[in-house]
Short mmCIF file of C-alpha atoms and ligand atoms in Angstrom, two decimals:
data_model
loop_
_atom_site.label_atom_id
_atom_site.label_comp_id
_atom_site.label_asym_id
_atom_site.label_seq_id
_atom_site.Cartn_x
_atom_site.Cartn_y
_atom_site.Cartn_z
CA UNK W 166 101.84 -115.98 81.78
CA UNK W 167 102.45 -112.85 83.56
CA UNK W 168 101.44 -109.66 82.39
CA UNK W 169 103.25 -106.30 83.07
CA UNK W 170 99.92 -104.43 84.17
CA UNK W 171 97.69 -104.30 86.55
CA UNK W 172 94.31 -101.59 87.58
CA UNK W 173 94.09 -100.05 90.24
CA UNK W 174 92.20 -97.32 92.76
CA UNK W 175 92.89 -95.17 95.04
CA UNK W 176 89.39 -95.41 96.78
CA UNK W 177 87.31 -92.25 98.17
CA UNK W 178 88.44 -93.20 101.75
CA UNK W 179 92.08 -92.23 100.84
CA UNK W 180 91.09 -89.66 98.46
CA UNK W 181 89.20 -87.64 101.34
CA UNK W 182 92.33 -87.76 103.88
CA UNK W 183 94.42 -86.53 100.79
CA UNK W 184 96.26 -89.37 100.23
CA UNK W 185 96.46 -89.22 96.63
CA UNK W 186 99.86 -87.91 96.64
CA UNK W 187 101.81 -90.11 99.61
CA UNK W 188 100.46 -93.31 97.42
CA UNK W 189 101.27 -92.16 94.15
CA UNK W 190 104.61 -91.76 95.88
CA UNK W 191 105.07 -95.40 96.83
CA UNK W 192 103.34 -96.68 93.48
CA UNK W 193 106.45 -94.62 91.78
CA UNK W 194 108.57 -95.52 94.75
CA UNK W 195 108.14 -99.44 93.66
CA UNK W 196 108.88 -98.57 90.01
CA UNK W 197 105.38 -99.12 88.14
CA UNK W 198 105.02 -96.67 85.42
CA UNK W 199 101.20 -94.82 85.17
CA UNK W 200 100.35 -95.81 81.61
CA UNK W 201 96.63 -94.67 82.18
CA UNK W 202 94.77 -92.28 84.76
CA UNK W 203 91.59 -90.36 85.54
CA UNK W 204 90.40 -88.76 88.99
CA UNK W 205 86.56 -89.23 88.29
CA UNK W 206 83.66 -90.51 90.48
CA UNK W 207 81.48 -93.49 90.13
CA UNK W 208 77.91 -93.59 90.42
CA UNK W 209 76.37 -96.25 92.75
CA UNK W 210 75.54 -98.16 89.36
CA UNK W 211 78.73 -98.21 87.91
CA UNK W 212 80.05 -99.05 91.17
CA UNK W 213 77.41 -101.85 91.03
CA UNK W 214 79.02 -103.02 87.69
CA UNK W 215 82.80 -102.80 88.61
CA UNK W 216 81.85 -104.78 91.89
CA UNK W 217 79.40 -106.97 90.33
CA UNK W 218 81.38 -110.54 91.14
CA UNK W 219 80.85 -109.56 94.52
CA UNK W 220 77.36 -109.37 94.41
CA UNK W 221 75.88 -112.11 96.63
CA UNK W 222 78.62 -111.15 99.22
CA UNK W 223 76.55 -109.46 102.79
CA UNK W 224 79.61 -106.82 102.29
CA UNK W 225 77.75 -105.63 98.59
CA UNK W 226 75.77 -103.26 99.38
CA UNK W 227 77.93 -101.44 101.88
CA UNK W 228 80.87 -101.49 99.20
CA UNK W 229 79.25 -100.10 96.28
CA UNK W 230 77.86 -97.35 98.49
CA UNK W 231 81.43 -96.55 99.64
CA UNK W 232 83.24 -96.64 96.30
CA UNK W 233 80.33 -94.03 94.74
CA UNK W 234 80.55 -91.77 97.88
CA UNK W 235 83.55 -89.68 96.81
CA UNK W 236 86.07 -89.49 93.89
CA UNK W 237 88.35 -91.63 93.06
CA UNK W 238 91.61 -92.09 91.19
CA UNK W 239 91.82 -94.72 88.19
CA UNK W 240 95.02 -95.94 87.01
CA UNK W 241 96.45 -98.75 85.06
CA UNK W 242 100.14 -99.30 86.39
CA UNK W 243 102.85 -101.37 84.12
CA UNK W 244 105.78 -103.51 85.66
CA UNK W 245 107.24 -106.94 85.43
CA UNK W 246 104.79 -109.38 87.35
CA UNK W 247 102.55 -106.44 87.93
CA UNK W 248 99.45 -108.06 89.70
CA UNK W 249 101.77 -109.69 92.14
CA UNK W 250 104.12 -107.11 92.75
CA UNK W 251 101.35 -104.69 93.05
CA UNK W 252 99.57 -106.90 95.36
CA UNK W 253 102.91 -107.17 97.91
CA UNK W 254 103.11 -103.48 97.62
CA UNK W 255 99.39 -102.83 98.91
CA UNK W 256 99.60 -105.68 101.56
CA UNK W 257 95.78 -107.50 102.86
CA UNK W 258 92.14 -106.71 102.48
CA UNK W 259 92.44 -106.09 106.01
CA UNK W 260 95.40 -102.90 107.21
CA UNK W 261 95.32 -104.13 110.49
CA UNK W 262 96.67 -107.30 108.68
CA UNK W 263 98.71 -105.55 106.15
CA UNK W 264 102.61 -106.42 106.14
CA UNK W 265 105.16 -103.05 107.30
CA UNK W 266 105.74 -100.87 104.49
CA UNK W 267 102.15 -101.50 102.47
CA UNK W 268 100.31 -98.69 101.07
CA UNK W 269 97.66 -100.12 103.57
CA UNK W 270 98.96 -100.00 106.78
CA UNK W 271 99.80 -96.77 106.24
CA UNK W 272 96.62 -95.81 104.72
CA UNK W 273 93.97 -98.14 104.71
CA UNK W 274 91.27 -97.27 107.38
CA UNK W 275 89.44 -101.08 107.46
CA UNK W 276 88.44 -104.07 105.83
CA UNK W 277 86.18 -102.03 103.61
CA UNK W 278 88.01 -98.29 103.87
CA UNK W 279 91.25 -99.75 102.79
CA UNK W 280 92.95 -96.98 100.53
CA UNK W 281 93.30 -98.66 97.24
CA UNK W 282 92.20 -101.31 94.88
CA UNK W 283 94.27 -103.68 92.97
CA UNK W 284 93.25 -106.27 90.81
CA UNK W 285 93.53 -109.98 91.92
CA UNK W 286 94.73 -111.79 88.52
CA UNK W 287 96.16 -110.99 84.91
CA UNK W 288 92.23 -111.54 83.38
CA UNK W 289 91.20 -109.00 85.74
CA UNK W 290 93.62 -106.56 85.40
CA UNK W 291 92.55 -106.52 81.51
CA UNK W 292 88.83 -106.38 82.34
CA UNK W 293 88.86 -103.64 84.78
CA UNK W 294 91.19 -101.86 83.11
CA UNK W 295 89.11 -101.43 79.75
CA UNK W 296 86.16 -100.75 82.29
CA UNK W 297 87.60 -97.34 83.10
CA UNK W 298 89.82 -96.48 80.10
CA UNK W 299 89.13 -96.45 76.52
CA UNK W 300 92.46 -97.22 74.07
CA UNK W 301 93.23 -93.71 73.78
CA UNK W 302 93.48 -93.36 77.41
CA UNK W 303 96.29 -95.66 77.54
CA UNK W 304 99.87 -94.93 76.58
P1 CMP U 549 89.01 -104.60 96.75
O1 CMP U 549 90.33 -105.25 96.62
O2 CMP U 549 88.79 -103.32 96.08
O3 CMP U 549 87.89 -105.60 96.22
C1 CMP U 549 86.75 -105.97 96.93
C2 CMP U 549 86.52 -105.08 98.10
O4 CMP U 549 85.52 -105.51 98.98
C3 CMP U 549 87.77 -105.07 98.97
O5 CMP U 549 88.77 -104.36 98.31
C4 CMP U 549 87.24 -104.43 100.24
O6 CMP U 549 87.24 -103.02 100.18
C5 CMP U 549 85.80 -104.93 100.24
N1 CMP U 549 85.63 -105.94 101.28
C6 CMP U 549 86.17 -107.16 101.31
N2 CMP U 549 85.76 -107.81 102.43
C7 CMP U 549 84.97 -106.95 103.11
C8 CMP U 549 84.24 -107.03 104.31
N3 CMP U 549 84.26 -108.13 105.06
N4 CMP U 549 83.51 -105.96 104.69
C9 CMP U 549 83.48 -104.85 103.92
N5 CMP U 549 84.14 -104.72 102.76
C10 CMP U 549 84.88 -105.75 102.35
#
């Protein structure tokens, strides 16, 4: 069944070029409502935890690195079909392979610099989501 949230974050990459507000644009632009947010940083152990599926992937070590080198902005987003819909609206791992009118082609740097998280199924989206925010976070 679909859910009507998803997680997401807008990744140090982004954050540094002062991106925060031309994708919080499009997130509102696409009609998800914030129902949770933080700008905070992650250490290169929490990083470690959030990422931790990915942890026999050669790409590990270079991601958590990247993800704990800056701050970040944490947000849980509600909408109809939210993972989905949220995925279409940030477009492929990759920018250069992202479709016209993705939050990553227009500001994703790479494959690993690429502007924003968002999570990849309905269990996920409930996982990470209580990783970054307790109850009271959420309205
Ligand atoms: P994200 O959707 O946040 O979840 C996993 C992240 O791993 C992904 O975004 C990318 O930033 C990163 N990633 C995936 N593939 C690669 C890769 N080949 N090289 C570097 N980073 C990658």
């Amino acid at each position: 069944m679909a859910t009507n949230r998803t997680f997401t974050m807008i990744k140090p990459d982004a954050v540094e070029s002062g991106y925060i507000g031309g994708i919080l644009e499009m997130i509102n632009a696409a009609g998800f409502k914030i129902v949770a947010m933080k700008y905070t940083k992650l250490s290169l152990e929490t990083a470690g935890k959030f990422y931790e599926v990915h942890k026999e992937r050669p790409f590990y070590p270079e991601l958590i690195a990247f993800m704990s080198r800056g701050p970040i902005v944490a947000a849980i987003l509600e909408k109809e079909n939210a993972v989905e819909e949220f995925r279409k609206l940030i477009g492929a791992t990759n920018p250069a392979e992202a479709a016209e009118g993705t939050i990553r082609i227009k500001f994703g740097k790479n494959k690993g610099e690429n502007a924003v998280h968002g999570s990849d199924s309905d269990e996920n989206a409930a996982i990470e989501g209580a990783f970054h925010f307790a109850g009271t976070e959420v309205f």
